Short mmCIF file of C-alpha atoms and ligand atoms in Angstrom, two decimals:
data_model
loop_
_atom_site.label_atom_id
_atom_site.label_comp_id
_atom_site.label_asym_id
_atom_site.label_seq_id
_atom_site.Cartn_x
_atom_site.Cartn_y
_atom_site.Cartn_z
CA UNK O 94 -18.27 25.12 19.85
CA UNK O 95 -17.35 21.49 20.14
CA UNK O 96 -18.76 19.52 17.22
CA UNK O 97 -18.63 15.74 17.13
CA UNK O 98 -17.97 13.18 14.41
CA UNK O 99 -18.19 9.40 14.13
CA UNK O 100 -15.03 7.29 14.29
CA UNK O 101 -14.39 3.54 14.23
CA UNK O 102 -11.89 3.15 17.06
CA UNK O 103 -9.99 0.03 18.15
CA UNK O 104 -10.65 0.14 21.91
CA UNK O 105 -9.32 -3.32 22.82
CA UNK O 106 -7.85 -6.28 20.98
CA UNK O 107 -10.48 -7.68 18.58
CA UNK O 108 -12.89 -4.84 19.36
CA UNK O 109 -13.87 -1.83 17.25
CA UNK O 110 -16.36 0.70 18.57
CA UNK O 111 -18.14 3.53 16.82
CA UNK O 112 -17.44 6.52 19.04
CA UNK O 113 -18.33 10.20 18.94
CA UNK O 114 -15.09 12.15 18.96
CA UNK O 115 -14.17 15.79 18.44
CA UNK O 116 -14.65 16.99 14.86
CA UNK O 117 -11.55 18.89 13.74
CA UNK O 118 -11.74 22.46 12.42
CA UNK O 119 -9.29 23.53 9.69
CA UNK O 120 -6.97 26.34 10.75
CA UNK O 121 -4.96 28.64 8.54
CA UNK O 122 -3.47 26.77 5.58
CA UNK O 123 -5.43 23.61 6.41
CA UNK O 124 -8.15 21.64 4.64
CA UNK O 125 -10.98 19.57 6.12
CA UNK O 126 -11.59 16.33 4.21
CA UNK O 127 -14.75 14.26 4.59
CA UNK O 128 -13.50 10.66 4.40
CA UNK O 129 -15.63 8.41 2.19
CA UNK O 130 -13.62 5.18 1.91
CA UNK O 131 -10.81 3.67 3.96
CA UNK O 132 -9.05 0.35 3.32
CA UNK O 133 -7.90 -1.81 6.22
CA UNK O 134 -4.16 -2.37 5.76
CA UNK O 135 -1.80 -4.63 7.72
CA UNK O 136 -1.09 -1.94 10.34
CA UNK O 137 -4.78 -1.70 11.27
CA UNK O 138 -5.31 -5.46 10.99
CA UNK O 139 -2.37 -6.32 13.26
CA UNK O 140 -3.37 -3.70 15.82
CA UNK O 141 -6.90 -5.12 15.84
CA UNK O 142 -5.71 -8.71 16.28
CA UNK O 143 -3.13 -7.71 18.91
CA UNK O 144 -0.11 -8.96 16.93
CA UNK O 145 1.14 -5.37 16.91
CA UNK O 146 1.09 -3.76 20.34
CA UNK O 147 -0.17 -0.23 19.70
CA UNK O 148 -1.40 2.06 22.46
CA UNK O 149 -5.20 1.79 22.57
CA UNK O 150 -7.61 3.38 21.82
CA UNK O 151 -6.30 3.68 18.25
CA UNK O 152 -8.00 5.48 15.35
CA UNK O 153 -6.49 3.74 12.33
CA UNK O 154 -6.87 4.20 8.60
CA UNK O 155 -4.05 5.40 6.33
CA UNK O 156 -5.42 4.26 2.94
CA UNK O 157 -8.28 6.62 2.29
CA UNK O 158 -10.12 8.91 -0.06
CA UNK O 159 -12.77 11.55 0.43
CA UNK O 160 -13.90 15.02 -0.61
CA UNK O 161 -12.83 18.49 0.42
CA UNK O 162 -15.45 19.75 2.84
CA UNK O 163 -14.06 23.06 4.07
CA UNK O 164 -10.87 25.08 3.78
CA UNK O 165 -9.09 27.25 6.29
CA UNK O 166 -7.82 30.77 5.75
CA UNK O 167 -5.20 31.15 3.04
CA UNK O 168 -6.23 28.11 0.99
CA UNK O 169 -6.93 28.86 -2.67
CA UNK O 170 -10.46 27.63 -3.38
CA UNK O 171 -9.79 27.46 -7.10
CA UNK O 172 -7.01 24.98 -6.48
CA UNK O 173 -8.81 23.16 -3.69
CA UNK O 174 -12.53 23.48 -4.46
CA UNK O 175 -15.20 22.24 -2.06
CA UNK O 176 -16.39 18.81 -3.21
CA UNK O 177 -13.08 17.90 -4.93
CA UNK O 178 -12.41 14.17 -4.69
CA UNK O 179 -9.00 13.41 -3.19
CA UNK O 180 -6.76 10.72 -1.79
CA UNK O 181 -4.43 11.50 1.11
CA UNK O 182 -0.81 10.66 1.81
CA UNK O 183 -0.62 11.00 5.57
CA UNK O 184 2.65 9.14 6.25
CA UNK O 185 4.96 11.47 8.10
CA UNK O 186 8.08 12.88 6.42
CA UNK O 187 9.91 15.97 7.66
CA UNK O 188 10.66 17.53 4.27
CA UNK O 189 14.05 18.84 5.34
CA UNK O 190 16.35 15.89 6.14
CA UNK O 191 18.95 14.58 3.67
CA UNK O 192 16.64 11.84 2.35
CA UNK O 193 13.58 14.06 2.00
CA UNK O 194 15.68 16.50 -0.02
CA UNK O 195 16.75 13.62 -2.25
CA UNK O 196 13.05 12.97 -2.95
CA UNK O 197 13.20 9.74 -0.90
CA UNK O 198 10.63 10.66 1.74
CA UNK O 199 10.19 6.96 2.56
CA UNK O 200 13.74 7.08 3.97
CA UNK O 201 13.06 10.21 6.09
CA UNK O 202 14.98 10.08 9.36
CA UNK O 203 11.65 10.63 11.06
CA UNK O 204 9.63 8.19 8.91
CA UNK O 205 7.49 5.94 11.05
CA UNK O 206 7.12 8.65 13.68
CA UNK O 207 3.66 8.32 15.22
CA UNK O 208 1.18 10.66 13.60
CA UNK O 209 0.53 13.28 16.24
CA UNK O 210 -1.90 15.93 15.27
CA UNK O 211 -3.21 18.72 17.41
CA UNK O 212 -6.66 18.21 15.93
CA UNK O 213 -6.97 14.62 17.06
CA UNK O 214 -8.68 13.44 20.19
CA UNK O 215 -7.57 9.82 19.63
CA UNK O 216 -4.16 9.02 18.17
CA UNK O 217 -3.62 7.22 14.85
CA UNK O 218 -3.67 8.10 11.15
CA UNK O 219 -7.42 8.76 11.38
CA UNK O 220 -8.88 7.53 8.08
CA UNK O 221 -11.52 5.59 10.01
CA UNK O 222 -13.03 8.84 11.26
CA UNK O 223 -15.57 10.98 9.44
CA UNK O 224 -13.21 13.94 8.97
CA UNK O 225 -9.51 14.63 8.80
CA UNK O 226 -7.64 17.93 8.72
CA UNK O 227 -4.65 17.96 6.35
CA UNK O 228 -2.45 20.44 4.52
CA UNK O 229 -2.24 20.77 0.72
CA UNK O 230 0.91 18.64 0.57
CA UNK O 231 -1.09 15.60 1.72
CA UNK O 232 -3.73 16.04 -0.98
CA UNK O 233 -3.74 14.23 -4.33
CA UNK O 234 -6.71 15.13 -6.52
CA UNK O 235 -8.79 12.39 -8.12
CA UNK O 236 -11.35 12.68 -10.92
CA UNK O 237 -14.89 12.93 -9.61
CA UNK O 238 -16.05 9.80 -11.45
CA UNK O 239 -13.43 7.55 -9.81
CA UNK O 240 -15.03 5.28 -7.17
CA UNK O 241 -13.91 6.22 -3.65
CA UNK O 242 -12.80 2.65 -2.96
CA UNK O 243 -10.34 2.82 -5.87
CA UNK O 244 -8.99 6.12 -4.55
CA UNK O 245 -8.46 4.49 -1.15
CA UNK O 246 -5.95 2.13 -2.78
CA UNK O 247 -3.62 4.96 -3.85
CA UNK O 248 -1.28 4.21 -0.94
CA UNK O 249 -0.76 0.44 -1.46
CA UNK O 250 -0.40 0.99 -5.21
CA UNK O 251 2.14 3.74 -4.51
CA UNK O 252 4.21 1.28 -2.45
CA UNK O 253 4.25 -1.06 -5.45
CA UNK O 254 5.12 1.73 -7.90
CA UNK O 255 8.16 2.46 -5.73
CA UNK O 256 9.04 -1.25 -5.70
CA UNK O 257 8.77 -1.67 -9.48
CA UNK O 258 11.01 1.37 -9.85
CA UNK O 259 13.62 -0.27 -7.61
CA UNK O 260 13.39 -3.33 -9.90
CA UNK O 261 13.97 -1.11 -12.98
CA UNK O 262 11.64 -3.31 -15.05
CA UNK O 263 12.19 -2.89 -18.79
CA UNK O 264 10.22 -3.80 -21.91
CA UNK O 265 10.12 -7.51 -22.62
CA UNK O 266 11.89 -8.58 -19.46
CA UNK O 267 11.02 -11.71 -17.48
CA UNK O 268 9.67 -10.68 -14.11
CA UNK O 269 8.91 -13.17 -11.33
CA UNK O 270 6.41 -12.12 -8.67
CA UNK O 271 6.38 -14.37 -5.60
CA UNK O 272 3.03 -14.36 -3.80
CA UNK O 273 -0.43 -13.27 -5.00
CA UNK O 274 -1.75 -11.38 -2.01
CA UNK O 275 -2.91 -7.85 -2.81
CA UNK O 276 0.68 -6.62 -3.05
CA UNK O 277 1.72 -9.47 -5.36
CA UNK O 278 -1.28 -8.80 -7.60
CA UNK O 279 -0.49 -5.08 -7.76
CA UNK O 280 3.06 -6.03 -8.80
CA UNK O 281 1.61 -8.20 -11.58
CA UNK O 282 -0.51 -5.29 -12.86
CA UNK O 283 2.22 -2.63 -12.69
CA UNK O 284 4.87 -4.92 -14.28
CA UNK O 285 2.46 -5.70 -17.13
CA UNK O 286 2.05 -1.94 -17.66
CA UNK O 287 5.85 -1.69 -17.82
CA UNK O 288 5.84 -4.22 -20.68
CA UNK O 289 7.25 -7.24 -18.87
CA UNK O 290 6.39 -10.92 -19.14
CA UNK O 291 5.14 -11.78 -15.65
CA UNK O 292 5.61 -15.19 -14.04
CA UNK O 293 3.76 -15.66 -10.77
CA UNK O 294 4.52 -18.15 -8.00
CA UNK O 295 1.56 -18.80 -5.65
CA UNK O 296 0.26 -21.95 -3.94
CA UNK O 297 -3.46 -21.00 -4.02
CA UNK O 298 -5.25 -21.99 -7.22
CA UNK O 299 -7.90 -19.25 -6.72
CA UNK O 300 -5.24 -16.59 -6.37
CA UNK O 301 -3.35 -17.87 -9.41
CA UNK O 302 -6.57 -17.56 -11.38
CA UNK O 303 -7.05 -13.93 -10.32
CA UNK O 304 -3.42 -13.19 -11.22
CA UNK O 305 -4.02 -14.64 -14.69
CA UNK O 306 -7.13 -12.50 -15.10
CA UNK O 307 -5.02 -9.47 -14.17
CA UNK O 308 -2.42 -10.29 -16.82
CA UNK O 309 0.08 -12.79 -15.38
CA UNK O 310 1.56 -14.67 -18.38
CA UNK O 311 2.53 -17.83 -16.51
CA UNK O 312 1.66 -19.06 -13.03
CA UNK O 313 2.71 -22.08 -11.00
CA UNK O 314 2.38 -23.68 -7.58
CA UNK O 315 5.73 -23.55 -5.70
CA UNK O 316 4.62 -26.42 -3.44
CA UNK O 317 4.37 -28.68 -6.50
CA UNK O 318 7.20 -27.32 -8.66
CA UNK O 319 10.61 -26.06 -7.59
CA UNK O 320 10.57 -22.28 -7.95
CA UNK O 321 14.15 -21.91 -9.17
CA UNK O 322 13.92 -24.80 -11.66
CA UNK O 323 10.56 -23.58 -12.95
CA UNK O 324 11.83 -20.04 -13.53
CA UNK O 325 14.92 -21.39 -15.31
CA UNK O 326 12.76 -23.63 -17.51
CA UNK O 327 10.60 -20.64 -18.49
CA UNK O 328 13.59 -18.42 -19.29
CA UNK O 329 15.77 -20.70 -21.43
CA UNK O 330 17.94 -21.41 -18.40
CA UNK O 331 18.83 -17.73 -17.92
CA UNK O 332 16.86 -16.99 -14.77
CA UNK O 333 14.65 -13.94 -14.27
CA UNK O 334 15.55 -10.35 -15.07
CA UNK O 335 13.72 -9.18 -11.96
CA UNK O 336 12.29 -11.02 -8.94
CA UNK O 337 9.90 -9.41 -6.45
CA UNK O 338 9.39 -11.24 -3.17
CA UNK O 339 6.06 -10.19 -1.66
CA UNK O 340 6.05 -12.89 1.04
CA UNK O 341 7.40 -12.44 4.62
CA UNK O 342 9.32 -15.74 4.54
CA UNK O 343 13.14 -15.71 4.71
CA UNK O 344 13.44 -19.08 2.88
CA UNK O 345 11.46 -17.59 -0.01
CA UNK O 346 13.78 -14.57 -0.05
CA UNK O 347 16.59 -17.08 -0.60
CA UNK O 348 14.70 -18.63 -3.54
CA UNK O 349 14.12 -15.15 -4.97
CA UNK O 350 17.88 -14.64 -5.12
CA UNK O 351 18.51 -18.09 -6.56
CA UNK O 352 15.95 -17.49 -9.35
CA UNK O 353 17.54 -14.32 -10.76
CA UNK O 354 19.89 -14.36 -13.73
CA UNK O 355 22.92 -12.34 -14.84
CA UNK O 356 22.37 -8.55 -14.60
CA UNK O 357 19.19 -9.29 -12.66
CA UNK O 358 17.53 -7.36 -9.84
CA UNK O 359 15.93 -8.81 -6.72
CA UNK O 360 13.54 -6.67 -4.69
CA UNK O 361 12.57 -7.62 -1.14
CA UNK O 362 9.18 -5.97 -1.09
CA UNK O 363 7.69 -7.55 2.01
CA UNK O 364 9.04 -7.17 5.51
CA UNK O 365 10.42 -10.54 6.69
CA UNK O 366 9.10 -12.27 9.85
CA UNK O 367 10.99 -13.83 11.52
CA UNK O 368 14.04 -12.16 10.03
CA UNK O 369 16.67 -14.80 9.31
CA UNK O 370 19.94 -14.30 7.42
CA UNK O 371 20.14 -15.90 3.99
CA UNK O 372 23.13 -16.89 1.88
CA UNK O 373 24.50 -14.76 -0.90
CA UNK O 374 27.77 -15.57 -2.62
CA UNK O 375 29.84 -12.41 -3.07
CA UNK O 376 31.66 -14.09 -5.96
CA UNK O 377 28.33 -14.73 -7.67
CA UNK O 378 27.28 -11.09 -7.14
CA UNK O 379 30.61 -10.00 -8.57
CA UNK O 380 30.53 -12.18 -11.63
CA UNK O 381 26.80 -11.91 -12.48
CA UNK O 382 26.37 -8.20 -11.66
CA UNK O 383 23.18 -8.92 -9.76
CA UNK O 384 21.52 -6.20 -7.65
CA UNK O 385 19.70 -7.06 -4.43
CA UNK O 386 17.55 -4.33 -2.94
CA UNK O 387 14.34 -3.62 -1.07
CA UNK O 388 11.32 -1.35 -1.22
CA UNK O 389 9.49 0.24 1.68
CA UNK O 390 6.61 2.75 1.71
CA UNK O 391 5.95 5.24 -1.07
CA UNK O 392 7.80 8.43 -1.90
CA UNK O 393 5.73 11.52 -2.71
CA UNK O 394 6.54 10.95 -6.39
CA UNK O 395 5.38 7.33 -6.36
CA UNK O 396 2.20 8.44 -4.56
CA UNK O 397 1.53 10.90 -7.32
CA UNK O 398 2.24 8.29 -10.01
CA UNK O 399 -0.18 5.94 -8.25
CA UNK O 400 -2.96 8.53 -8.15
CA UNK O 401 -2.42 9.16 -11.87
CA UNK O 402 -2.53 5.42 -12.70
CA UNK O 403 -5.85 5.11 -10.84
CA UNK O 404 -7.25 8.37 -12.22
CA UNK O 405 -6.53 7.35 -15.82
CA UNK O 406 -7.83 3.82 -15.14
CA UNK O 407 -4.49 2.38 -16.21
CA UNK O 408 -4.81 0.33 -13.02
CA UNK O 409 -8.32 -0.83 -12.11
CA UNK O 410 -8.23 -2.42 -8.65
CA UNK O 411 -11.76 -3.85 -8.66
CA UNK O 412 -10.61 -7.46 -8.16
CA UNK O 413 -8.52 -6.49 -5.13
CA UNK O 414 -11.51 -5.34 -3.12
CA UNK O 415 -12.94 -8.24 -1.11
CA UNK O 416 -15.85 -6.35 0.47
CA UNK O 417 -17.20 -2.95 1.47
CA UNK O 418 -18.84 -2.24 4.83
CA UNK O 419 -20.48 0.93 6.12
CA UNK O 420 -18.64 2.39 9.12
CA UNK O 421 -21.44 1.22 11.40
CA UNK O 422 -20.28 -2.34 10.61
CA UNK O 423 -16.57 -1.68 11.15
CA UNK O 424 -16.29 -4.62 13.56
CA UNK O 425 -17.41 -7.05 10.81
CA UNK O 426 -15.08 -5.31 8.35
CA UNK O 427 -12.08 -5.92 10.63
CA UNK O 428 -13.08 -9.53 11.28
CA UNK O 429 -13.14 -10.19 7.54
CA UNK O 430 -9.97 -8.17 6.84
CA UNK O 431 -7.83 -10.28 9.17
CA UNK O 432 -8.80 -13.54 7.41
CA UNK O 433 -5.82 -14.76 5.38
CA UNK O 434 -7.77 -15.14 2.13
CA UNK O 435 -9.08 -11.55 2.12
CA UNK O 436 -7.67 -8.88 -0.15
CA UNK O 437 -8.65 -5.33 0.84
CA UNK O 438 -11.74 -4.72 2.93
CA UNK O 439 -13.04 -1.16 2.65
CA UNK O 440 -14.95 0.82 5.25
CA UNK O 441 -17.25 3.37 3.63
CA UNK O 442 -19.00 6.47 4.95
CA UNK O 443 -21.98 8.40 3.62
ZN1 ZN X 210 -1.04 0.58 3.78
ZN1 ZN X 211 12.90 13.85 6.28
#
């Protein structure tokens, strides 16, 4: 029997079509999840707009939540009951390389490998389809009263949890977050939870306002005030304890380094386009004991922490959701998602 399901598929640049594709059936040790909400992340947006050349057709969607619909043989129904609300970590990691065994699945030697799945008719992570077959290791349970759209943000929040851990933010420290896109705002929220004073640099007055509503203690416009001078003036000349750069701009990465103080940490959260070398004085690193690092993708542990933060409502991402569209209007959802002033746009399914 060949059952069908709906899927919002990118068929050409700037075009999403609702297609009938093969509905997967869970095999032994597998679980069928009915997807209810899927956020449109940069990967999907760039594939849609053609900036990223992915083979088309592409069934995107890697930030999603849903409910368990059916389980295959060998799955314990008490642990994975039908109707259980879940979010899914579908990024590939092998589980057996050196990095996976260190608990750093984001560094897996096969990370970034295209998601190939025997159940899929069209390639891609698949959150923009009605159903997805996964194994228990991809499943993170959510409480049944948590809105699906919050659950869909487990993945981006998990990336930020990993980043804040790289920054080793401590109670009372001065943290500078550069940029108030969705990732910058999530940094503001998580650093506030960690007990930091958060200073935000962002040119847009609307975005600065949202950051303040989410807890930023001080905000400023880096096109009007010099970032490094401003941070020094707010920290008695010391510079920041931690700086997170959430912008893709190499010149800003340089400012991030210049704004940190003795014993400070700088985290390059965003990927940098175009990637240009910046200057770092080895003597300054030596004498100030500064750490410069990066953060990419979530580990399994940070994914779990993220699902707990959302489940316990310690992070409430309401303000980060620009709009919700039913899957039938996926084209409109993508068109809004690629606009630079959008936060997350969510595609929902009944
Ligand atoms: Zn994402
Ligand atoms: Zn691995």
